[in-house]
Amino acid sequence: MEWNEKSDLFFSCVRCSRRYPVQHVRYTCECGGLLDLQRDFSRLKADELLSKWESRWGAKRGAEASGVWRYKELVIDLPDSQIVSKMEGNTRLYPAGRAADYAGLERFMLKHEGENPTCSFKDRGMTCGVTAAKIYGANCVACASTGNTSASMAAYAATCGMKSLIFIPSGKIAYGKLAQVLAYGGMTFQIEGNFDDAMELVQKICSELGIYLLNSINPFRLEGQKTICFETLQQLDWEMPDWFVVPGGNLGNNSALSKALMELHQIGIIRKIPRIAVVQAHGANPLYKMWKEKKNFEPLKNPETIATAIKIGNPVSWEKSLRGIEWSKGVVEEVTEQEIMDAKAILDSAGIGAEPASCCSVAGAKKLVESGVISKKDFVVGILTGNMLKDPDAIIDYHNDRLRDQGIIGRYANRPIKIKADVNEVRKVLGL
Ligand code: F0G
């Protein structure tokens, strides 16, 4: 399989605007800048796109049943036969319930990306990344990961019979994610070092061994990731929120979100631009530091947070991320370990639930409301990036108040009650 010679897609450097044809594998520009995937927008008409996307809503089979490929005109316009899909996306947009009261917001909705096939938002980018790998003729793909990217890549590679090589920090990824990677058959290298070391290693391996790299430095990944935005807005019948609040780790997701908004704006589908708030964990906050202290980007040496998904000190996409935040007149915020886990306890007990990193969206919204950056009356959409069951240890430890050595108190702990198997004992506990 090959790229269509007539494809209107091309890579464009975010730093120097140099263009490259899509027909040859590339991740970065010769100047070192990151690449965007761009296309000719002049043929795309707002009304036609909206009615196509609406007609595909609820499709039962094929690529149109995917919440990514439904928007293929702004993803990659391919025939179904070339697409590697697990009918990803189609995730719910929940009213935040208790979590809205907690954040102090009148209108707070949560887009639950943990409801994807491998239980994280990564599936939206991965369907595009693995599809591109297939078109380039790759038979092996690789990534460094804090867990979710690897679980997703292993699953999509398995779906189309590709080999997958996974580089994870030893002993530092959540159990649910490690279990998935092993189960899907990814060849898993636990390296001595953190995510940033794994990221550096995988880039070398891919360039020396000619393996296709599927971290979010890969421009195709971000194209799929944009559909979180498209699908949320379609679920809202194109009513614009005032804010999107997202966690920030390697900073691919918020880069995709702003790119999606820029494109909708350019085509004339939206006029108002929602502001983007990126929320980092205090112990893994290089973007926040740069933002707050108005200085050059500096990687953080030893990132540390219970939200292991975003325990990243040297995010590859910081430049793209910053471009989007500035364009949307957005902000960067940080939250403490306690704030993450308390927000998680509230979100989980609202019956929604998500893994710790995702809860930065709730904790960050609350903090930004408290500081007056977000108004109580603003309509806010938070992105929940991963499923609650990805990290069961964090839940059990919090509810048993066993995180004090990490400075986290089980403030909203729901401890299990140990009793004899006796009705009277239950009566006693219930006060009956
Ligand atoms: N939330 C979750 C659950 C994640 O897994 C990640 C990133 C993020 C948020 C941050 O998104 O990197 O686009 O800013 N996880 C990557 C991984 C790094 O390897 O799974 P980002």
CSV table of N, CA, C and O and ligand atoms in Angstrom, one decimal, residues 121-122 145-149 247-253 309-310 312 355 357 385-386, ligand 1:
chain,number,residue,atom,x,y,z
A,121,PHE,N,-7.6,8.0,25.9
A,121,PHE,CA,-7.8,8.8,24.7
A,121,PHE,C,-6.8,8.5,23.6
A,121,PHE,O,-6.9,8.9,22.5
A,122,LYS,N,-5.7,7.7,24.0
A,122,LYS,CA,-4.7,7.4,23.0
A,122,LYS,C,-5.2,6.7,21.8
A,122,LYS,O,-4.6,6.7,20.7
A,145,SER,N,6.6,5.1,26.7
A,145,SER,CA,5.2,5.4,27.2
A,145,SER,C,5.2,5.4,28.8
A,145,SER,O,6.0,4.7,29.4
A,146,THR,N,4.3,6.2,29.3
A,146,THR,CA,4.0,6.1,30.7
A,146,THR,C,2.9,5.1,30.9
A,146,THR,O,2.3,4.9,32.0
A,147,GLY,N,2.5,4.4,29.9
A,147,GLY,CA,1.5,3.3,30.0
A,147,GLY,C,0.4,3.3,29.0
A,147,GLY,O,0.1,2.3,28.3
A,148,ASN,N,-0.3,4.4,28.8
A,148,ASN,CA,-1.5,4.4,28.0
A,148,ASN,C,-1.2,4.3,26.5
A,148,ASN,O,-1.8,3.5,25.7
A,149,THR,N,-0.2,5.0,26.0
A,149,THR,CA,0.2,5.0,24.6
A,149,THR,C,0.6,3.5,24.3
A,149,THR,O,0.3,3.0,23.2
A,247,PRO,N,-5.5,17.7,31.0
A,247,PRO,CA,-4.2,17.5,31.7
A,247,PRO,C,-3.1,17.6,30.7
A,247,PRO,O,-3.3,17.4,29.5
A,248,GLY,N,-1.9,17.9,31.1
A,248,GLY,CA,-0.7,18.1,30.2
A,248,GLY,C,0.4,17.2,30.7
A,248,GLY,O,0.9,17.3,31.9
A,249,GLY,N,1.0,16.4,29.8
A,249,GLY,CA,2.1,15.5,30.1
A,249,GLY,C,3.2,15.8,29.0
A,249,GLY,O,4.0,16.7,29.1
A,250,ASN,N,3.1,14.9,28.0
A,250,ASN,CA,4.0,15.1,26.8
A,250,ASN,C,3.5,16.2,25.9
A,250,ASN,O,4.1,16.6,24.9
A,251,LEU,N,2.3,16.7,26.2
A,251,LEU,CA,1.6,17.9,25.6
A,251,LEU,C,1.2,17.7,24.2
A,251,LEU,O,1.0,18.7,23.4
A,252,GLY,N,0.9,16.5,23.8
A,252,GLY,CA,0.4,16.2,22.5
A,252,GLY,C,-1.1,16.5,22.4
A,252,GLY,O,-1.6,17.1,21.4
A,253,ASN,N,-1.8,16.1,23.5
A,253,ASN,CA,-3.3,16.2,23.4
A,253,ASN,C,-3.8,17.6,23.3
A,253,ASN,O,-4.7,17.9,22.5
A,309,ALA,N,0.9,8.8,34.6
A,309,ALA,CA,0.7,9.0,33.2
A,309,ALA,C,1.3,10.3,32.7
A,309,ALA,O,1.8,10.5,31.5
A,310,ILE,N,1.5,11.3,33.6
A,310,ILE,CA,2.0,12.6,33.2
A,310,ILE,C,3.3,13.0,33.9
A,310,ILE,O,3.6,14.1,34.1
A,312,ILE,N,6.4,13.5,33.4
A,312,ILE,CA,7.2,13.8,32.3
A,312,ILE,C,7.9,15.1,32.5
A,312,ILE,O,7.3,16.1,32.8
A,355,GLU,N,-8.7,7.9,35.9
A,355,GLU,CA,-7.3,7.7,36.5
A,355,GLU,C,-6.8,9.0,37.0
A,355,GLU,O,-7.2,10.1,36.6
A,357,ALA,N,-4.2,11.1,36.5
A,357,ALA,CA,-3.8,12.2,35.5
A,357,ALA,C,-5.1,12.9,35.0
A,357,ALA,O,-5.1,14.2,34.9
A,385,THR,N,-9.0,11.7,30.5
A,385,THR,CA,-8.1,11.0,29.5
A,385,THR,C,-8.0,9.5,29.6
A,385,THR,O,-7.8,8.8,28.7
A,386,GLY,N,-8.2,9.0,30.9
A,386,GLY,CA,-8.1,7.5,31.1
A,386,GLY,C,-9.0,7.0,32.1
A,386,GLY,O,-9.5,7.7,33.0
B,1,F0G,N1,-3.7,11.7,30.7
B,1,F0G,C1,-3.4,10.4,30.6
B,1,F0G,C2,-4.2,9.3,31.2
B,1,F0G,C3,-2.2,10.1,29.8
B,1,F0G,O1,-1.9,8.8,29.6
B,1,F0G,C4,-1.5,11.1,29.3
B,1,F0G,C5,-0.2,10.8,28.5
B,1,F0G,C6,-1.9,12.4,29.5
B,1,F0G,C7,-3.0,12.7,30.2
B,1,F0G,C8,-1.2,13.6,28.9
B,1,F0G,O2,-1.4,13.7,27.6
B,1,F0G,O3,1.0,13.6,26.9
B,1,F0G,O4,-0.8,14.4,25.3
B,1,F0G,O5,-0.1,15.8,27.3
B,1,F0G,N2,0.3,9.7,28.4
B,1,F0G,C9,1.4,9.3,27.6
B,1,F0G,C10,1.6,7.8,27.5
B,1,F0G,C11,2.6,10.1,27.8
B,1,F0G,O6,2.7,7.4,27.3
B,1,F0G,O7,0.7,7.1,27.7
B,1,F0G,P1,-0.3,14.4,26.7
